[in-house]
Each structure stands twice: as C-alpha cells, then as structure tokens.
Short mmCIF file of C-alpha atoms and ligand atoms in Angstrom, two decimals:
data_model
loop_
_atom_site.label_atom_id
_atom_site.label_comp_id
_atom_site.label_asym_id
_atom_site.label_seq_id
_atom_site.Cartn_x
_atom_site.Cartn_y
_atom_site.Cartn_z
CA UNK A 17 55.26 11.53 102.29
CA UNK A 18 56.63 9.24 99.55
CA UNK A 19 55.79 10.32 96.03
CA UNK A 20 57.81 8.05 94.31
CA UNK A 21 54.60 5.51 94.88
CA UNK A 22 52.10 7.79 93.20
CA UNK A 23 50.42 8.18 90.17
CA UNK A 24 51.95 10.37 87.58
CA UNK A 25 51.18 11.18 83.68
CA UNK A 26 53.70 10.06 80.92
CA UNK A 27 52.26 11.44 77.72
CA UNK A 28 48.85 9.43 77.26
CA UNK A 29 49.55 7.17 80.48
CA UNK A 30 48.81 7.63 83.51
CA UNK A 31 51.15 5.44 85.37
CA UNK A 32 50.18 3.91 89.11
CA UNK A 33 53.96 5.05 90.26
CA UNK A 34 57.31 6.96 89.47
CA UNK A 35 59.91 4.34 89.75
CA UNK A 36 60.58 3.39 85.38
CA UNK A 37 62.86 0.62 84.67
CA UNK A 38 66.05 1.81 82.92
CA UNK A 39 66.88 0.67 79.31
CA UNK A 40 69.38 -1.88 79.92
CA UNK A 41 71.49 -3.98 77.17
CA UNK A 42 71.10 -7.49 78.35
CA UNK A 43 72.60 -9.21 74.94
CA UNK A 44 70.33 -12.36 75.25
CA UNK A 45 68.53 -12.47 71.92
CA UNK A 46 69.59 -15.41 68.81
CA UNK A 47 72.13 -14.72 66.33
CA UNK A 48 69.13 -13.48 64.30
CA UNK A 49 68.11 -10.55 67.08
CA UNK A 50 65.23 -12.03 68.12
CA UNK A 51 64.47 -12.20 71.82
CA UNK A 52 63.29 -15.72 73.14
CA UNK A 53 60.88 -16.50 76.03
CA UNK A 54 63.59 -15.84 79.13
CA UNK A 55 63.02 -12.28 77.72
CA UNK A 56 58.79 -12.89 77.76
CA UNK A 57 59.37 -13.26 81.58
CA UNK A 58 62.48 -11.00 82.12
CA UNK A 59 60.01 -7.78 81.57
CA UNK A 60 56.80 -9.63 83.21
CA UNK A 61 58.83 -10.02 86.16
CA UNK A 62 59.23 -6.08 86.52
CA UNK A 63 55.60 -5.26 84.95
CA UNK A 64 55.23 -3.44 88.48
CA UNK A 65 57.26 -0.48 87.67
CA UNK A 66 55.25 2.71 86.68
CA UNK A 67 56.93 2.33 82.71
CA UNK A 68 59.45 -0.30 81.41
CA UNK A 69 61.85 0.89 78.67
CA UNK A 70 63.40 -2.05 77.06
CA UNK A 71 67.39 -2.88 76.17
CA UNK A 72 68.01 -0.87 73.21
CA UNK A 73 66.56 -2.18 70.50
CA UNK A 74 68.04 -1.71 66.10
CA UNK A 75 65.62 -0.15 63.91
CA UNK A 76 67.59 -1.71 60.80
CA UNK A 77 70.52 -4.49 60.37
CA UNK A 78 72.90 -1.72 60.34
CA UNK A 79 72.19 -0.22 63.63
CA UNK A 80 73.22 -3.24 65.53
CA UNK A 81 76.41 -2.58 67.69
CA UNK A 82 76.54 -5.60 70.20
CA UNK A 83 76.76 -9.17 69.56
CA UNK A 84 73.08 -11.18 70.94
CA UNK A 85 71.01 -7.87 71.38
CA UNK A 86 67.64 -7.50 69.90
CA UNK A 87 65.84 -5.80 66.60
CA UNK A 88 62.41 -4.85 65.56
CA UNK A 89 63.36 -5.19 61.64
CA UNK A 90 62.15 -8.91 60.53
CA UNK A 91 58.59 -10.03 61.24
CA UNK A 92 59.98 -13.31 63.71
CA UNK A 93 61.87 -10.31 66.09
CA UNK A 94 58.44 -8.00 65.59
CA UNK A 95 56.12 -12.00 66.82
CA UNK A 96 58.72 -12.08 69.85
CA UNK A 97 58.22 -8.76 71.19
CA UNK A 98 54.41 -9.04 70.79
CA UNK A 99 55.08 -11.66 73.62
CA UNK A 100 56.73 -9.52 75.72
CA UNK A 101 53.87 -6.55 75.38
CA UNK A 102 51.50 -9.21 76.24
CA UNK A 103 52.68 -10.80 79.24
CA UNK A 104 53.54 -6.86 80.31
CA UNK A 105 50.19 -5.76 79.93
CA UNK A 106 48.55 -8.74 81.17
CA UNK A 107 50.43 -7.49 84.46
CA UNK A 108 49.05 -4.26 84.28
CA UNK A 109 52.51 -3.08 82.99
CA UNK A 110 53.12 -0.58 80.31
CA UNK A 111 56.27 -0.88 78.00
CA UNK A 112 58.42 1.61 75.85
CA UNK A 113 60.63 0.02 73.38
CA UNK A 114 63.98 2.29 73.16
CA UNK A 115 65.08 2.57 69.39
CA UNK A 116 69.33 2.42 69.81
CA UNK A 117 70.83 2.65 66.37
CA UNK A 118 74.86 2.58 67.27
CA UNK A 119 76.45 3.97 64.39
CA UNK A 120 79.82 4.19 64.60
CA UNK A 121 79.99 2.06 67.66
CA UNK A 122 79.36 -0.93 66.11
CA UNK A 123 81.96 -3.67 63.76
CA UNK A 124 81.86 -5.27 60.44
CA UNK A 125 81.23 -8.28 61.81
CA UNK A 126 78.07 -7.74 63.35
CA UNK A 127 77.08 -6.12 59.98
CA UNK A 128 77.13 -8.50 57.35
CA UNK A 129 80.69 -7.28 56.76
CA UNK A 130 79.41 -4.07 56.22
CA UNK A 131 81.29 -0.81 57.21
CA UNK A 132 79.94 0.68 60.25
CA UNK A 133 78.10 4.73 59.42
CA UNK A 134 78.40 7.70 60.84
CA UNK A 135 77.63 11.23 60.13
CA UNK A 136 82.18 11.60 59.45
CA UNK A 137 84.24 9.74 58.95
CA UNK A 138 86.23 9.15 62.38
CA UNK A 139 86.83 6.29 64.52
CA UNK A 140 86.10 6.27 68.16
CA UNK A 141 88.24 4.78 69.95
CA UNK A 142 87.57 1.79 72.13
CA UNK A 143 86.13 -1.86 70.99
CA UNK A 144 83.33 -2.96 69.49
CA UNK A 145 81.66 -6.60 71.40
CA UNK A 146 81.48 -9.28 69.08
CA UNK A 147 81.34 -13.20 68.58
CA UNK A 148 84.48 -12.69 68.03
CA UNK A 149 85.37 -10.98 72.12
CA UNK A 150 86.06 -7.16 72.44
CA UNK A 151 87.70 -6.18 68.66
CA UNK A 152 88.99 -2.77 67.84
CA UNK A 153 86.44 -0.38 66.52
CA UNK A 154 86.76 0.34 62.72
CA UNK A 155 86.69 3.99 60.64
CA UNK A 156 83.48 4.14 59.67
CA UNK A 157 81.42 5.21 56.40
CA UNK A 158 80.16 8.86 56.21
CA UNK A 159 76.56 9.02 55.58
CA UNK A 160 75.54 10.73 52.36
CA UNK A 161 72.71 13.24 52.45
CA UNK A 162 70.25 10.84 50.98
CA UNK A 163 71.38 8.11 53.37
CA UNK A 164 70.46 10.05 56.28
CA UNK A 165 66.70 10.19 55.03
CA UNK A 166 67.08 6.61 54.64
CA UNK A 167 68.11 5.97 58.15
CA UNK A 168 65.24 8.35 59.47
CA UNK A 169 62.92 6.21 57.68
CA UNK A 170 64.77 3.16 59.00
CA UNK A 171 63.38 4.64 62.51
CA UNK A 172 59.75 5.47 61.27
CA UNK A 173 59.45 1.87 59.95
CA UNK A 174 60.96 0.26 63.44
CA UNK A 175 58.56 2.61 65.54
CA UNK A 176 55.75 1.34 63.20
CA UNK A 177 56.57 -2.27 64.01
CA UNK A 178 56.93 -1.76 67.83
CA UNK A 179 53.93 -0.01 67.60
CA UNK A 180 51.96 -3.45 66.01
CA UNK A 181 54.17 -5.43 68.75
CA UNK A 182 52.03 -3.71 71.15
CA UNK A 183 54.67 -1.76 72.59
CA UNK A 184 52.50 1.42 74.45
CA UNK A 185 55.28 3.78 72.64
CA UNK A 186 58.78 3.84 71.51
CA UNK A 187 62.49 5.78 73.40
CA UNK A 188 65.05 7.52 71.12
CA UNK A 189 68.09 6.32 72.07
CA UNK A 190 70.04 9.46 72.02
CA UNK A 191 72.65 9.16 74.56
CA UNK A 192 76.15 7.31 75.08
CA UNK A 193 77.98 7.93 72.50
CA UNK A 194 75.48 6.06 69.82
CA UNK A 195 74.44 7.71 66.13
CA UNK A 196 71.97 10.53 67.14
CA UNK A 197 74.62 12.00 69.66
CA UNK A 198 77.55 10.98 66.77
CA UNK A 199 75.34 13.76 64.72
CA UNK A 200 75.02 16.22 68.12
CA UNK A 201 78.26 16.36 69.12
CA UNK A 202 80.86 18.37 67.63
CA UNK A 203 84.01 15.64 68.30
CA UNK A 204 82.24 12.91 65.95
CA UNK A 205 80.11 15.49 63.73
CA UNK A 206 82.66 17.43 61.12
CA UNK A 207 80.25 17.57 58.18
CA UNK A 208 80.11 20.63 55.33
CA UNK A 209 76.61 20.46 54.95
CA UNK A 210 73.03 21.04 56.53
CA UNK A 211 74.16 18.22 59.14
CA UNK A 212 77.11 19.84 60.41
CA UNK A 213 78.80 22.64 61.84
CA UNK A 214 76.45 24.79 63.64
CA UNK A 215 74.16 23.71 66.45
CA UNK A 216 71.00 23.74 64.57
CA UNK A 217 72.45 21.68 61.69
CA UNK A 218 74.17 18.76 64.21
CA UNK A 219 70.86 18.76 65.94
CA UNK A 220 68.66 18.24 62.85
CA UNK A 221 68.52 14.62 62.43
CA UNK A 222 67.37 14.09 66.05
CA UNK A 223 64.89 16.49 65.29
CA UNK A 224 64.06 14.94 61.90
CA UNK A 225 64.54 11.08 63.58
CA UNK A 226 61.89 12.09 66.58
CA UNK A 227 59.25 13.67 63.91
CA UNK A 228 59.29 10.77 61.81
CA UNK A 229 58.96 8.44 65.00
CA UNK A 230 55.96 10.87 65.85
CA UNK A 231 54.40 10.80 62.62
CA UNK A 232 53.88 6.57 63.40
CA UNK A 233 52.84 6.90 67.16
CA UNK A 234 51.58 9.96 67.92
CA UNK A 235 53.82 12.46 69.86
CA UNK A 236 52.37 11.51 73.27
CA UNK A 237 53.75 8.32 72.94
CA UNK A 238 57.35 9.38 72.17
CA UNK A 239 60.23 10.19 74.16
CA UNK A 240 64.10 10.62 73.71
CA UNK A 241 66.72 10.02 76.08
CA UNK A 242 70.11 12.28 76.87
CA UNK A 243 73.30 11.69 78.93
CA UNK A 244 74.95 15.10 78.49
CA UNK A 245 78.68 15.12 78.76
CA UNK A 246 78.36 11.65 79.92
CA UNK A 247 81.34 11.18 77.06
CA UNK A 248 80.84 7.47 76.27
CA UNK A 249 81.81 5.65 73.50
CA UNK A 250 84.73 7.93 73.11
CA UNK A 251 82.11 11.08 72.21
CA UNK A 252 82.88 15.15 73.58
CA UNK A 253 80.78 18.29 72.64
CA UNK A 254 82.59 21.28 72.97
CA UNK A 255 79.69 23.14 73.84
CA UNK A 256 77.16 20.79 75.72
CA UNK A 257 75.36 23.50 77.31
CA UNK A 258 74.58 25.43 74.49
CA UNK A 259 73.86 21.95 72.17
CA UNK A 260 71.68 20.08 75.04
CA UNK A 261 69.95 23.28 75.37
CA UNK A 262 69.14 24.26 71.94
CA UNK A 263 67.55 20.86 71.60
CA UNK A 264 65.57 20.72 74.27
CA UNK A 265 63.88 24.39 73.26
CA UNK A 266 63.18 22.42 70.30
CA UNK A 267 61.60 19.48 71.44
CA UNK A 268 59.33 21.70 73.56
CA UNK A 269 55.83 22.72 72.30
CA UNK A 270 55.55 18.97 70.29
CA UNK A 271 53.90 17.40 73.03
CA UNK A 272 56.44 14.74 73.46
CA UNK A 273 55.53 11.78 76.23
CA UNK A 274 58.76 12.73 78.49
CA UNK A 275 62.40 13.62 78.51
CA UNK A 276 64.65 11.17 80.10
CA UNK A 277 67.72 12.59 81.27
CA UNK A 278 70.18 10.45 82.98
CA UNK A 279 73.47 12.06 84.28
CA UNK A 280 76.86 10.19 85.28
CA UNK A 281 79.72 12.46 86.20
CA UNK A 282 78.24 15.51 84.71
CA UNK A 283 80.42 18.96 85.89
CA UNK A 284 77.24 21.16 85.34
CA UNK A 285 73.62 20.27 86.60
CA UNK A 286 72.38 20.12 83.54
CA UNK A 287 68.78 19.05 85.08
CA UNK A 288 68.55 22.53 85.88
CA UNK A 289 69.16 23.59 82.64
CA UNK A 290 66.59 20.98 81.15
CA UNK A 291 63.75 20.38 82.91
CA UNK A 292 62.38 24.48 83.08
CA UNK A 293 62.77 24.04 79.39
CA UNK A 294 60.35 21.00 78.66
CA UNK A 295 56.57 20.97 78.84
CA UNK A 296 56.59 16.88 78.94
CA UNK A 297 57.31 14.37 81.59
CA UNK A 298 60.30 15.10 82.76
CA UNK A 299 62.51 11.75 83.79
CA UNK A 300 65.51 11.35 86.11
CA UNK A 301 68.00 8.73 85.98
CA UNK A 302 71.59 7.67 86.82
CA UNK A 303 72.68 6.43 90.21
CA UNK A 304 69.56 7.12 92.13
CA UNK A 305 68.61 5.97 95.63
CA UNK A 306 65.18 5.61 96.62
CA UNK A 307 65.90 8.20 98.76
CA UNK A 308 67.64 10.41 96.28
CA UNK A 309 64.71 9.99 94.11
CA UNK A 310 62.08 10.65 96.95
CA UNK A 311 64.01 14.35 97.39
CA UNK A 312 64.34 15.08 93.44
CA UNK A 313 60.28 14.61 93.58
CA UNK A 314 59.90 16.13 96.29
CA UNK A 315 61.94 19.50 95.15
CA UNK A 316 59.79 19.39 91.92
CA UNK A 317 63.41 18.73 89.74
CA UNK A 318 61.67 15.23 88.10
CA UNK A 319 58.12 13.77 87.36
CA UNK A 320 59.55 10.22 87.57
CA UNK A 321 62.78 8.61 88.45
CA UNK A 322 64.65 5.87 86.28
CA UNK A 323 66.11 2.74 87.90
CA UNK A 324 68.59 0.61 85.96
CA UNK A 325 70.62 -1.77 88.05
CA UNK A 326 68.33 -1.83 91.32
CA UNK A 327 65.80 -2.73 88.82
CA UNK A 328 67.65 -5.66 86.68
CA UNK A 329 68.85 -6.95 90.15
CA UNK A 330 65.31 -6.25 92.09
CA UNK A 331 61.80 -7.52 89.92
CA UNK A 332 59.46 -5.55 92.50
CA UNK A 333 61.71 -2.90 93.29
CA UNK A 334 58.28 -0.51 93.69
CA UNK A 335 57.02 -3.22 96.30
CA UNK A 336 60.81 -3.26 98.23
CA UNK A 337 60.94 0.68 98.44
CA UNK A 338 57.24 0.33 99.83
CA UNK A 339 57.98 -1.86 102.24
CA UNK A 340 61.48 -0.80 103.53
CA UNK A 341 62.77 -3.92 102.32
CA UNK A 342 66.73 -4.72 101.66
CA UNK A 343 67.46 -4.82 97.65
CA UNK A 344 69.94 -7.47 95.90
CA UNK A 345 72.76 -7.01 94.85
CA UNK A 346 73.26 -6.83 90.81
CA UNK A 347 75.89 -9.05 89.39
CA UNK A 348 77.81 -7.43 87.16
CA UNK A 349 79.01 -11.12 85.34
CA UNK A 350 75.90 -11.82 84.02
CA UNK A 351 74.63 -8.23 82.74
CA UNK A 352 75.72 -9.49 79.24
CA UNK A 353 75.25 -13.36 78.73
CA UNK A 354 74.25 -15.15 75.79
CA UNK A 355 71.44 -16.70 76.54
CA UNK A 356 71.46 -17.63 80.08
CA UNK A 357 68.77 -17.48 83.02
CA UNK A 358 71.52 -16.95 85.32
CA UNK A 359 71.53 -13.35 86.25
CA UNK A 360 68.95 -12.51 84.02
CA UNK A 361 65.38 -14.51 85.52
CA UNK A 362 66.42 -15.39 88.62
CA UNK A 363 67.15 -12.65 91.06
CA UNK A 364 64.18 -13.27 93.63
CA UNK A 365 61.34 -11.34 93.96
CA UNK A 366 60.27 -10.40 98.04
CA UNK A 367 57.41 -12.98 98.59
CA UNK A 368 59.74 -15.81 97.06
CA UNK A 369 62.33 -14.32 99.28
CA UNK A 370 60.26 -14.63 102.45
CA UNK A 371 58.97 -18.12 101.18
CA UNK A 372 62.25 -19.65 101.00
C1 FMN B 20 73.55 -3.71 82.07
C2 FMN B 20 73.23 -2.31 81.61
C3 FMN B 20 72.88 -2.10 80.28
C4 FMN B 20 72.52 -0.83 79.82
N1 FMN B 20 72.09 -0.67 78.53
C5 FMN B 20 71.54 0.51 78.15
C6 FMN B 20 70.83 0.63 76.92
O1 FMN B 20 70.66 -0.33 76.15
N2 FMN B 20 70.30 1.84 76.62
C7 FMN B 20 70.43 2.93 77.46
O2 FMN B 20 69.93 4.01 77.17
N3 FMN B 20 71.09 2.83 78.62
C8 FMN B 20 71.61 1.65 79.00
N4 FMN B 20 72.18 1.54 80.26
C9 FMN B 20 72.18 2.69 81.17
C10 FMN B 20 70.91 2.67 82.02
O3 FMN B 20 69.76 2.92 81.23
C11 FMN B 20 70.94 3.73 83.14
O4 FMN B 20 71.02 5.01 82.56
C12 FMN B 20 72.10 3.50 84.05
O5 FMN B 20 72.15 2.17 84.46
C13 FMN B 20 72.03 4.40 85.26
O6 FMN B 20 71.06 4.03 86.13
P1 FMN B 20 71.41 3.25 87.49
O7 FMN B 20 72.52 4.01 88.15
O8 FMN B 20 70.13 3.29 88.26
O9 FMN B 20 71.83 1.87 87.12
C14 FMN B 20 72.57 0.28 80.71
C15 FMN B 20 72.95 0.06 82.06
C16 FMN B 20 73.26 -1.21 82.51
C17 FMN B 20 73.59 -1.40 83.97
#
C-alpha cells in the first residue's frame, strides 16, 4: 500500500502526505533580492506537496552567492514572501523557508564589492554566477571570533523575519559546499581556535546557528539539511563519518522539526548512519523515484521523501504519483532565468493537461 500519500508529523505539522518539495535555486528575484509575483504562484502551484522548502534564501547582504536569488533582510523582500505564505496557505500548503548563507561561494560583485567570508582563508575552486556570467571565485576573508556571533545573529534576525512572513518554519542550509559545511569540513575549516580543528569545534557554529534559529521559532519548527560527502562547491571532510555523526548525536534530544538528508554519489550509506541517531522527522532526498521513495517508507529508512526536479517540472506531483500518471520532463535551460515564466510557471499541471 502506498505510504508516500499519507499523513505524517513534521515537528508541529501534521502534513496530509510525504512527498516535500526540494529547496531549489531558481534565481528569479530583482537586483534588490526580492521575489516578484511569478514567485507568489510558482509555490501556490505546488501548495499540494506535504511541505514546501523554498530556494535558498540570504539571511544578510553578505550571504548572497548567486546573481537574482532571494533575501529575507529588507522589509520589501520580508512584504514579498508574506505573499507567497499566503497564497500557500490559502491552498492548504505549508512552507519552510531554507536560510542558505554561501560564504565563500559567493563574489565581490554580488557583495557590494565586499570580500566574500569564510571560517579560513582559502579559495574554492570553481566560479561564482554573476551579472557579470560565471567569474572565478575569489580568496575570501577569515571570520574573526566576534564576526561569527555576528553572522549567527544575522540567522536569528532572518528566521525572525520569515517567521512574520508567515513562513510555518525556517531550513538550515547546511549542505553543498555553502558556510555552515565551510565551518564542518576539515578541507575549508583550518582555524586555531574554538572553531577549528577538532570535530566538536568545526561543528559549533551549526550548533550555535540552529540554537539561535530555535530561540526565534521554536525548535519544532526548525530543521537543517546535509549532503554528506556530496563534495560540492569544491568542499572534502576527511572524516565525514565521524563529523556527520557527531552532529547528528548533537542535534538529537532538541526536538528539532526533521533532518533532511539528501545523498548524491555518497560511497557509504550514510542514511544508515543518520536516521537511528535522530528523534525528529527524518527526510530523504536526492534522485528519488516514486517508487524508490514508496520502498525507503516502506523499510522504515525515511518519514518523508524530498522531490526536487520532478517537483519544479511537475506542480501536482502528489496527484500524478496518485494517479499513475506520466511526469514532465524538467528543462534544465530555464532552472536559472532572470525573471522569466518560461520554465518556471508554466509546466502544466494534470487537469490542464487533460483539458488541452
Ligand atoms: C534547479 C535546482 C536548484 C537547487 N537549489 C538548491 C538550493 O537552493 N538549496 C538546496 O539545499 N538544494 C538545492 N538543490 C538541490 C535539491 O534540493 C535536491 O537536493 C536535489 O535536486 C536532489 O533531488 P532530485 O534528485 O529529486 O532533484 C537544487 C536542485 C536543483 C535541481
């Protein structure tokens, strides 16, 4: 029998299925990082999944690492998401925003001509996307001690806004290569101090980021995503294992909403590791099929299963797995373009499908 179609709890929610909708970058927002009305019906158009989690989203200026993708730092970005929550929840929908601050992964250009920060001083290698096409990544700034309470506050203040945007509770982005796993992982993390060096220092500000997010929404409204050894963004741990699973037994026994874990090209099953560790929801995602999904819920390895390119390509993706129906096809061209429909609010849904 199909569980994927049945109700499961996420923290305070009790969600009507088990298919969530992927964080997905879809660089459409102004100059300004404010996301416009195509966005308003982007996310109503997929209000049927059990939870949305939106693109990433920067806490602060200096978190942006993509040219056109959103914030929740100015009060016009925080009146623009408040549409999106609405026309969500007005579908029945509920809707995590994910925090993504990128670090090191990021450019001057998109900064103000700032220097991009990062717990050292290295530069991953790879480009940054700007106005400017694909650039060469820069050596970025290493964060002093008392900036790194500024940028957990940074995240306390953004989860604070999303909270009055009506979001139902906020993601820590702390996967792909991006500034929470810059501070995990031992190839971009070569601080001296309480931040470095031993597993319990580079996992600290994770820790200290998701407390301070918790403080503003309540634990059971929180959750944190991990790709282990997914190595994007140029980023390697020499010891995933032991780091993924030191954090986990850490984030167990706060009463966290969920753990998303979402796996591409991992050597070791690192579910396996996780998910006996972690009294939450536990989440599954990367490359899933409904009917790889259907067996990890069925074998008890995930409480819900994350969608990301079925679900950008598919608005009622729970209604097509219900009904056996065929999915589209995503198109990779238009994943990231400023600030077209094309690709974005048109892929059809079923009954327009049958109506046309
Ligand atoms: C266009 C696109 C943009 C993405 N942007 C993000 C992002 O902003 N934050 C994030 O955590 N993951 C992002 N991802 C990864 C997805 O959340 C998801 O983990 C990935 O697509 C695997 O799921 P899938 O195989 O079902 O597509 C993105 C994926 C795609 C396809």
């Amino acid at each position: 029998m199909s569980q994927l179609l049945t109700p499961v709890r996420i923290g305070r929610y009790v969600v009507p299925n088990r298919l969530v909708m992927a964080p997905m970058t879809r660089s459409r927002a102004d100059s300004d990082g404010v996301p416009s009305e195509l966005t308003v019906t982007y996310y109503a158009q997929r209000a049927s999944a059990g939870l949305i989690i939106t693109e990433g989203v920067f806490p602060s200026a200096m978190g942006k690492g993509y040219v056109h993708t959103p914030g929740i730092e100015t009060e016009a970005q925080v009146a623009a998401w408040k549409k999106v929550t609405e026309a969500v929840h007005a579908r029945g929908g509920r809707i995590f925003m994910q925090l993504m601050h990128c670090g090191r992964v990021s450019h001057p250009s998109l900064l103000g001509g700032a220097t991009p920060v990062a717990p050292s001083a290295i530069r991953p290698e790879g480009q940054a996307w700007t106005t400017a096409g694909q650039v060469d990544f820069v050596t970025p700034r290493e964060l002093s001690v008392a900036e790194i309470a500024d940028v957990v506050d940074d995240y306390r203040q953004a989860t604070r806004r999303a909270m009055a945007a009506g979001f139902d509770g906020v993601e820590l982005h702390g996967a792909s290569g991006y500034l929470p796993e810059q501070f995990l992982s031992s190839s971009s993390n070569q601080r001296q101090d309480q931040y470095g060096g031993p597993v319990e220092n580079r996992a600290r500000f994770v820790l200290e980021v998701l407390a301070a997010m918790v403080a503003e929404a309540g634990a059971d409204r929180v959750g944190i995503k991990i790709s282990p050894e997914m190595n994007y963004n140029s980023i390697t741990d020499a010891t995933p294992q032991e780091t993924y699973a030191y954090l986990v037994d850490h984030l167990r026994g706060q009463g966290l909403a969920y753990l998303h874990v979402a796996l591409f090209g991992a050597k070791f099953d690192f579910h396996a590791l996780l998910r006996p560790r972690f009294d939450g929801a536990y989440l599954m995602g990367g490359g899933l099929t409904q009917d790889s999904a259907e067996s990890a819920l069925a074998e008890g390895k995930a409480d819900a299963t994350v969608f990301g390119s079925a679900f950008l390509a598919n608005p009622d993706l729970p209604e097509r797995f219900r009904v056996g129906a065929a999915l589209n096809a995503p198109d990779r061209n238009t994943f990231f373009a400023p600030p077209t429909a094309q690709g974005y609010i048109d892929y059809p849904a079923l009954a327009a499908v049958e109506a046309a």
